[in-house]
Coordinates of C-alpha atoms and ligand atoms in Angstrom, one line a residue:
X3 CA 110.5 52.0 181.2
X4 CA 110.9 52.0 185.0
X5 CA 114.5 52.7 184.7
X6 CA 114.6 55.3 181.9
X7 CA 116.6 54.0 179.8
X8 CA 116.5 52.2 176.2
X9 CA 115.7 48.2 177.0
X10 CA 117.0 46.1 174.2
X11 CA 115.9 42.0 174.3
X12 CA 119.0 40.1 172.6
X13 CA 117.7 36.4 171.6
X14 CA 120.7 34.0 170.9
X15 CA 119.4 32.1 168.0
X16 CA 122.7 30.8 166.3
X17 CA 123.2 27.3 167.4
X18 CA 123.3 24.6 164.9
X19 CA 122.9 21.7 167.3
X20 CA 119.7 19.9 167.5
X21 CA 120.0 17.5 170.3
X22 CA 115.9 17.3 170.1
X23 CA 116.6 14.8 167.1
X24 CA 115.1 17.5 164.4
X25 CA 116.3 18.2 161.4
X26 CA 116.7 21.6 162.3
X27 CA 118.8 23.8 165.0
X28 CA 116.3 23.7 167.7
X29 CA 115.7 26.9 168.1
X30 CA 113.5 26.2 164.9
X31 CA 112.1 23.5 165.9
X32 CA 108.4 23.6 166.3
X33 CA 106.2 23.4 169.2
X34 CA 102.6 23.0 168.5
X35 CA 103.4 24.1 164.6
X36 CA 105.4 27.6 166.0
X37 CA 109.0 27.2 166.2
X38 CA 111.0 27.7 169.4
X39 CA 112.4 31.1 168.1
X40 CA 108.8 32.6 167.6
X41 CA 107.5 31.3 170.9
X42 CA 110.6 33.6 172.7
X43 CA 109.8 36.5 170.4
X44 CA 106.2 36.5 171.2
X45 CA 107.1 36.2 175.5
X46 CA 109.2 39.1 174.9
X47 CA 106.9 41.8 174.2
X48 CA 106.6 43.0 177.3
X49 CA 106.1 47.3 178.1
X50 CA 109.3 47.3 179.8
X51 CA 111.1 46.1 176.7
X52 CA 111.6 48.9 173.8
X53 CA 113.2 46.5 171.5
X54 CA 114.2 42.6 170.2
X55 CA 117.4 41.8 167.8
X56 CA 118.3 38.4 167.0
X57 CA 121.1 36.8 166.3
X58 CA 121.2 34.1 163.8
X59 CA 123.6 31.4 162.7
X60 CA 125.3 31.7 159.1
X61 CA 122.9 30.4 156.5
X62 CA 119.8 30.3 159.1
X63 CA 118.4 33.4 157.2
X64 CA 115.2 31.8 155.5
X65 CA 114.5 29.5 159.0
X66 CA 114.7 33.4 160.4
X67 CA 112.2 34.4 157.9
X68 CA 109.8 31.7 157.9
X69 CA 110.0 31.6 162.2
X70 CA 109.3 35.4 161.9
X71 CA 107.5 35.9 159.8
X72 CA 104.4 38.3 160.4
X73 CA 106.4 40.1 162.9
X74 CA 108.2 43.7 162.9
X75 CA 111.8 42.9 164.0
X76 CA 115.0 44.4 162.7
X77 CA 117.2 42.7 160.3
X78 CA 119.1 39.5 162.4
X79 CA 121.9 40.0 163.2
X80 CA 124.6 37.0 162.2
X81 CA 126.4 35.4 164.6
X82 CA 130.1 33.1 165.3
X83 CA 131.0 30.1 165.9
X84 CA 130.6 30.1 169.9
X85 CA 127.9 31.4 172.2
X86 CA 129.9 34.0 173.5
X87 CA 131.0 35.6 170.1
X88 CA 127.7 35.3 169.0
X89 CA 126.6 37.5 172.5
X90 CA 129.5 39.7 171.2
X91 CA 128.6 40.0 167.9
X92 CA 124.9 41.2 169.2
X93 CA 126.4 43.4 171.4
X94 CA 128.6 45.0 169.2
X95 CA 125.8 45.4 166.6
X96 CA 123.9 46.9 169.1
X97 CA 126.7 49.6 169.8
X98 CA 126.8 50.4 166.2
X99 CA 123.6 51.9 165.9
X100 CA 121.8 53.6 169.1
X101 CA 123.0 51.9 172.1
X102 CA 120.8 51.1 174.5
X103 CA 121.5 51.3 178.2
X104 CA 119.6 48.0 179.2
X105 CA 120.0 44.5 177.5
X106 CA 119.0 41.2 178.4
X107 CA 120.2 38.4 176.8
X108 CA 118.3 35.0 175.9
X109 CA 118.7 32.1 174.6
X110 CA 115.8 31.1 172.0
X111 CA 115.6 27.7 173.4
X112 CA 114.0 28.9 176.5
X113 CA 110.6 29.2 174.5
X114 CA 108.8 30.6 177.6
X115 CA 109.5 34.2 179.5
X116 CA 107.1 34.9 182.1
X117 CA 107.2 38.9 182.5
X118 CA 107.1 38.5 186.1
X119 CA 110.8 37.8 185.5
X120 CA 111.2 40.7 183.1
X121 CA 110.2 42.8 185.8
X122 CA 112.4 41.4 188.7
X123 CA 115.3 41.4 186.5
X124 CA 114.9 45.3 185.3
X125 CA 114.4 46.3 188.8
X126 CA 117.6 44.6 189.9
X127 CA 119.7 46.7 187.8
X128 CA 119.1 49.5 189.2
X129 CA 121.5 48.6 192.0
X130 CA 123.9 46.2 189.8
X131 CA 125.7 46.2 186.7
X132 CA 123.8 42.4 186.3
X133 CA 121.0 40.3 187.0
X134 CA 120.4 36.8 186.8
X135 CA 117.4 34.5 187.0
X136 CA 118.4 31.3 189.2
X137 CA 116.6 28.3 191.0
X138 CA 117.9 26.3 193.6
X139 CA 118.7 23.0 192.3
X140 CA 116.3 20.0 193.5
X141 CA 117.9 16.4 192.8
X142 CA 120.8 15.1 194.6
X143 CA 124.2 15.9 192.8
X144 CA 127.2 13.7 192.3
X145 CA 130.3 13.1 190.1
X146 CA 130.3 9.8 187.8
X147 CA 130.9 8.6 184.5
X148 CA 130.0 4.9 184.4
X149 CA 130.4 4.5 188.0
X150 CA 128.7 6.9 190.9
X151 CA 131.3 8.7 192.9
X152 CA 130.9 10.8 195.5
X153 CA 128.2 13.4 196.1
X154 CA 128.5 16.8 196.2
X155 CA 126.1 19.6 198.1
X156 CA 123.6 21.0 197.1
X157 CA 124.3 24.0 199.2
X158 CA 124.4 27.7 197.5
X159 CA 124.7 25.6 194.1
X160 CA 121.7 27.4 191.4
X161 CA 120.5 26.6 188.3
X162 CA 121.2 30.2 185.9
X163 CA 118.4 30.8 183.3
X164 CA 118.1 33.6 180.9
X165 CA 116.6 36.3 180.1
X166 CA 120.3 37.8 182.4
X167 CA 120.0 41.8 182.0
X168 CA 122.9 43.8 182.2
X169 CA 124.0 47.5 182.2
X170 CA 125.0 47.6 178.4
X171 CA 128.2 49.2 178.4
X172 CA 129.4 46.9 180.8
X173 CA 128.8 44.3 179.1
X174 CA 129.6 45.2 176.0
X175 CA 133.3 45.8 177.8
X176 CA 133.4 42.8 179.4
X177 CA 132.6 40.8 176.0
X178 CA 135.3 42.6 174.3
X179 CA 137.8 41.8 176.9
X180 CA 136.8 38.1 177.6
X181 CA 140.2 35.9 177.2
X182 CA 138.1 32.9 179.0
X183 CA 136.9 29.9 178.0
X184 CA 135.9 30.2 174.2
X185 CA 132.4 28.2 175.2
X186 CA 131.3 30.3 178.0
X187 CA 128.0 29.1 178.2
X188 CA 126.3 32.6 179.6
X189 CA 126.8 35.9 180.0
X190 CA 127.2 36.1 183.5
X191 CA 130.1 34.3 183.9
X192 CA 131.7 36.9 181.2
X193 CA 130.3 39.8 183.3
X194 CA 131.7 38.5 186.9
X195 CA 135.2 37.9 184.7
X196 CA 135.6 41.4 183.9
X197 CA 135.0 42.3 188.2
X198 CA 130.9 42.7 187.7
X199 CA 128.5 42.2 190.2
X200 CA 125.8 40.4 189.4
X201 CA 122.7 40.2 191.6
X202 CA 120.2 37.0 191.7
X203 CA 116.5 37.4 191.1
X204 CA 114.2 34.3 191.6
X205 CA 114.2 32.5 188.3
X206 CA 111.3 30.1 186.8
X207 CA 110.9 26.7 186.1
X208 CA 109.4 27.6 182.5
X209 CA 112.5 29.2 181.6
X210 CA 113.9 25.7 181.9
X211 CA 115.8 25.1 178.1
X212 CA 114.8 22.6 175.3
X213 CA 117.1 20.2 174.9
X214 CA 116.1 16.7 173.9
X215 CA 113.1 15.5 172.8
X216 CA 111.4 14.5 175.9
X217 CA 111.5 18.5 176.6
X218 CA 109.8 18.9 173.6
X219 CA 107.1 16.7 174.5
X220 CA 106.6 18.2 177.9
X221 CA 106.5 21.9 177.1
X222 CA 103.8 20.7 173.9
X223 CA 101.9 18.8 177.2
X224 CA 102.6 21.9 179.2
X225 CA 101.1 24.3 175.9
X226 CA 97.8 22.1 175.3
X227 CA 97.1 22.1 179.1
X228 CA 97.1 26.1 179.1
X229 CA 94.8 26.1 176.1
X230 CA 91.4 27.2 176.5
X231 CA 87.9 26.1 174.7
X232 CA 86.1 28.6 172.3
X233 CA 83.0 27.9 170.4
X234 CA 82.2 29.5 167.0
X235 CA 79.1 29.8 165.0
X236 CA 78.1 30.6 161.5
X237 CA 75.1 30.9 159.1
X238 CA 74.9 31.9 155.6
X239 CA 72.4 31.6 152.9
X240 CA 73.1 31.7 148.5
X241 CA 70.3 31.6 146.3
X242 CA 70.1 29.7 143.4
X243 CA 70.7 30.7 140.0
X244 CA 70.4 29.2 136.7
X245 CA 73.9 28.8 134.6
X246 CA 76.0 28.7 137.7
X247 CA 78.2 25.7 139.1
X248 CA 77.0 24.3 142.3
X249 CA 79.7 24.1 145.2
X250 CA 78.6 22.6 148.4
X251 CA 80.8 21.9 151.4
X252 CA 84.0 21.7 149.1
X253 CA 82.8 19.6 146.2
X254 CA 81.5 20.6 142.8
X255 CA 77.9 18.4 143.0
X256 CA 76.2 17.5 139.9
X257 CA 72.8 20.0 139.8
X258 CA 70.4 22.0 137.4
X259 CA 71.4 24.9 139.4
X260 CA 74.1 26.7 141.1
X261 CA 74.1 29.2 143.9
X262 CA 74.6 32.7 143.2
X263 CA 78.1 35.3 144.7
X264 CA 80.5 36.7 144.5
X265 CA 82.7 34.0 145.5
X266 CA 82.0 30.1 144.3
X267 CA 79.3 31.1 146.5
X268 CA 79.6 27.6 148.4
X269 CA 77.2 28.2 151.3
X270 CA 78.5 25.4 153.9
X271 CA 81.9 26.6 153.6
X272 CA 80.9 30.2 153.9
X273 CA 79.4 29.4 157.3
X274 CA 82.0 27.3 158.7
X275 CA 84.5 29.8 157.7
X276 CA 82.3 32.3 159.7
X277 CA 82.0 30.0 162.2
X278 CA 86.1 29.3 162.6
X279 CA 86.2 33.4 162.7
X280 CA 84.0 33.8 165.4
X281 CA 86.0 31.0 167.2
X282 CA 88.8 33.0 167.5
X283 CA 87.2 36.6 167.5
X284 CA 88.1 37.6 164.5
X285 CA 85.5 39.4 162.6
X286 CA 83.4 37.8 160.0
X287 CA 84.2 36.4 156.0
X288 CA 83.4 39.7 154.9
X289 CA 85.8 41.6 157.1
X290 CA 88.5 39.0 155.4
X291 CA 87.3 39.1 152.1
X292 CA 85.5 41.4 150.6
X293 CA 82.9 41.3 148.1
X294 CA 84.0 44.5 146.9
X295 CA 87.5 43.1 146.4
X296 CA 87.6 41.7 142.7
X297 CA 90.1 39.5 143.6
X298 CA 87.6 36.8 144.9
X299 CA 85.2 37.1 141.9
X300 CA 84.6 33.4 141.6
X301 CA 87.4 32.7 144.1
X302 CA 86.9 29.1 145.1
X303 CA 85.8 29.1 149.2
X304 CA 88.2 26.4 150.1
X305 CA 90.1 29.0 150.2
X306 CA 89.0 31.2 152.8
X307 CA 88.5 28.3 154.6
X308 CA 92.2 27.9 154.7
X309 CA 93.4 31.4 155.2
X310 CA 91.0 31.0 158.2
X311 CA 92.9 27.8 159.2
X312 CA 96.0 29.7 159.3
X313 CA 95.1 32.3 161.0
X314 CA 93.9 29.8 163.9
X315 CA 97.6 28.5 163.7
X316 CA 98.6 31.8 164.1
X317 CA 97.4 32.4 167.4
X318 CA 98.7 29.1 168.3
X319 CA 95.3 27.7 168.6
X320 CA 94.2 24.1 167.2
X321 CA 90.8 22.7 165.6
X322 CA 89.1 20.6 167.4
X323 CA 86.1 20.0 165.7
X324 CA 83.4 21.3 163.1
X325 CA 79.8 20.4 162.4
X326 CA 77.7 21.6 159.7
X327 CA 74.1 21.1 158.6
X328 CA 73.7 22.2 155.5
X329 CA 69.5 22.9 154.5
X330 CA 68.2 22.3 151.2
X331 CA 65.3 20.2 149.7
X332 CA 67.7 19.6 146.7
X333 CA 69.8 18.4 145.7
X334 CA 70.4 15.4 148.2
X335 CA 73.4 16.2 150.7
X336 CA 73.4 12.1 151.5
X337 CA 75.8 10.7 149.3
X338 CA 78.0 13.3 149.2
X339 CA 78.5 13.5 152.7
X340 CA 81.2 11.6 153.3
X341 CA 83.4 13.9 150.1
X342 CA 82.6 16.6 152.2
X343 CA 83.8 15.2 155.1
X344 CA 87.2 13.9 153.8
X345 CA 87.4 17.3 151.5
X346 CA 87.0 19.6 154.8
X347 CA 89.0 17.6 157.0
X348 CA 91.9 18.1 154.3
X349 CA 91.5 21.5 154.0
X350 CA 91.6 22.2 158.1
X351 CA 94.4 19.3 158.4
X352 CA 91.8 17.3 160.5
X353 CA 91.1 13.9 160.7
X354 CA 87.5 13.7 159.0
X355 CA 86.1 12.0 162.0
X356 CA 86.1 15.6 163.7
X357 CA 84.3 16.7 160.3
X358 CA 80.8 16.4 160.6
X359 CA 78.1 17.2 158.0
X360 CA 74.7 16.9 158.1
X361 CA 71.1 18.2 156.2
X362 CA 67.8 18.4 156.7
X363 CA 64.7 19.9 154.6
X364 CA 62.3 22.4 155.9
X365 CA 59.4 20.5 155.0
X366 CA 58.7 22.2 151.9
X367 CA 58.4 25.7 154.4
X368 CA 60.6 28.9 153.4
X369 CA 62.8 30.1 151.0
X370 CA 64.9 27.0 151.5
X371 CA 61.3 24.9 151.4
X372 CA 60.8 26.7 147.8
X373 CA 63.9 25.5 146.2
X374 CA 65.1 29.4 146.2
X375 CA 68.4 28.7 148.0
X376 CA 70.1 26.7 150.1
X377 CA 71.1 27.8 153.9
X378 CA 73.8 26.1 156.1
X379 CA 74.7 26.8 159.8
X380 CA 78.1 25.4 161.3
X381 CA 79.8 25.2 164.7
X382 CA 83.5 25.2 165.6
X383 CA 85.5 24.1 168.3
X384 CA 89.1 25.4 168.7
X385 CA 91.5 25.6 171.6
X386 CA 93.5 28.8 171.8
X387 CA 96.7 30.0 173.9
X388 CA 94.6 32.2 176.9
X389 CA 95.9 35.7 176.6
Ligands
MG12 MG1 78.2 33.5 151.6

């Protein structure tokens, strides 16, 4: 890194309270089907940081696993029953094992971490002992419970965000000699305590914290307006065989013959599969599963249909819609249609009106035309996080 020294990210993930309403700590709380935890995580990887440790609440240690699952992170560490010795705990942790000489620490309920602040903040410490993202405060302030009382100015009054990056040993020493307020709310305040300067970079207004539910809602408004529109196609052809089940779009369909592979070898899933994959850029069915791989001798399609579906979710993307035609002079695709419909929407966790399945003939023309296979083709539709 810029500064040469070991960066360590500390996300403060130990709070129990879920103000959102949820019925669990909000930092687990999803948003758009990731929770709040892996959302931070995922903003944090950023050049100038070497490494991430988390510190968890007692008995959060499967939320952990499940919200990070997928990713390389070192075991959480467990934090107390405040903020600040939960910080200290992290800190001291840290200390145990090779101590880095950078550390900024964040709160997991700040979901978003634009790296332009990563950068500002690094930069700043290499005049201070501390840095601090802040924003002027916009709304008019006053005191009041019930009643209004008087105002009070906003001049040099700022909002304090994290990600707050420190030199580590002083923070480390002013943790260990805070006698303050058991809820010090960050780490700054701890810092300035023990007689540290800490400098202000220019904070952002996506750092702002989840709190309540109508946060939620805006930052899942804010997350479907960044998404972006990708279109995925597929094709695939099975030839018929005799003695084999047939398996079309999901459904096991009454026929003299089945289609031939490795698989269930059901054609219309095959290429809407394909088609999912190449919505997202990942390869093709065969990269995912292998007809080599005896493990999906006979394997039924529906599910690489939803291993494709997760790994969609996983990039935080959503399914907007599919559309298949499936080509075959036999059987007849008609009144099976709307199964397939309701069966694929299940499978993809759609609604089966953005499911749609169609067939046509080739006029007796072509393999298909022959009655020597059946060919489908599908489209998809997903919206994905831009990178
Ligand atoms: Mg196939």
């Amino acid at each position: 890194m810029t500064n040469g020294g070991k960066t360590v990210a500390l996300v403060v993930a130990a709070g129990s309270g879920s103000r959102a309403g949820g019925a669990v700590p909000k930092q687990y709380a999803l948003l758009q089907g990731k929770p709040l935890l892996a959302h931070a995580l995922d903003r944090l990887r950023h050049p100038l940081i070497d490494e991430v440790h988390v510190v968890i609440g007692p008995g959060q240690e499967d939320l952990y696993g499940r919200a990070t699952e997928g990713r390389a992170l070192p075991s959480p560490i467990l934090g107390g029953e405040t903020r600040q010795k939960s910080v200290r705990n992290g800190l001291e942790a840290l200390a145990a094992g090779n101590a880095p000489e950078f550390v900024l620490i964040h709160d997991a309920a700040r979901p978003f971490v634009p790296g332009v602040v990563i950068e500002r903040l690094t930069a700043s410490l290499q005049g201070h002992d501390g840095a601090v993202p802040a924003l002027p405060v916009a709304d008019s302030l006053a005191k009041g419970d019930t009643r209004l009382g008087d105002g009070v100015s906003r001049e040099n009054i700022l909002r304090i965000q994290t990600p707050q990056a420190f030199r580590f040993r002083s923070i480390l020493a002013a943790h260990r000699q805070w006698s303050g307020n058991a809820d010090a709310t960050d780490d700054a305040q701890v810092a300035r305590a023990a007689g540290y300067e800490v400098a202000i970079v220019a904070g952002d207004p996506l750092l702002d914290k989840l709190t309540y539910a109508t946060d939620f809602a805006l930052a899942e408004a804010r997350l479907a307006a960044s998404l972006i529109s990708r279109t995925g196609i597929g094709f695939d052809v099975h030839a018929f065989a005799d003695g084999e089940e047939l398996w079309l779009g999901g459904l096991r369909i009454p026929h003299d013959r089945g289609l031939a592979g490795h698989s269930d070898a059901d054609v219309a899933l095959h290429a809407l599969t394909d088609a999912l994959l190449g919505a997202i850029g990942e390869g093709d069915i065969g990269d995912h599963f292998p007809p080599s791989d005896p493990q999906w001798r006979g394997a039924p399609s529906s599910r690489f249909l939803e291993h494709t579906r997760d790994l969609v979710e996983k990039r935080g993307g959503r399914i907007d819609h599919v559309d298949i035609t499936i080509i075959c002079e036999q059987p007849k695709i008609g009144p099976h249609r709307q199964a397939m419909r309701e069966t694929i929407a299940a499978l993809l966790r759609l609604q089966p009106r953005s499911v749609s399945v169609k067939a046509t003939t080739s006029e007796r023309m072509g393999f298909t035309g022959r009655g020597e296979g059946i060919a489908a083709q599908a489209v998809a539709t997903v919206r994905v996080p831009e990178e």
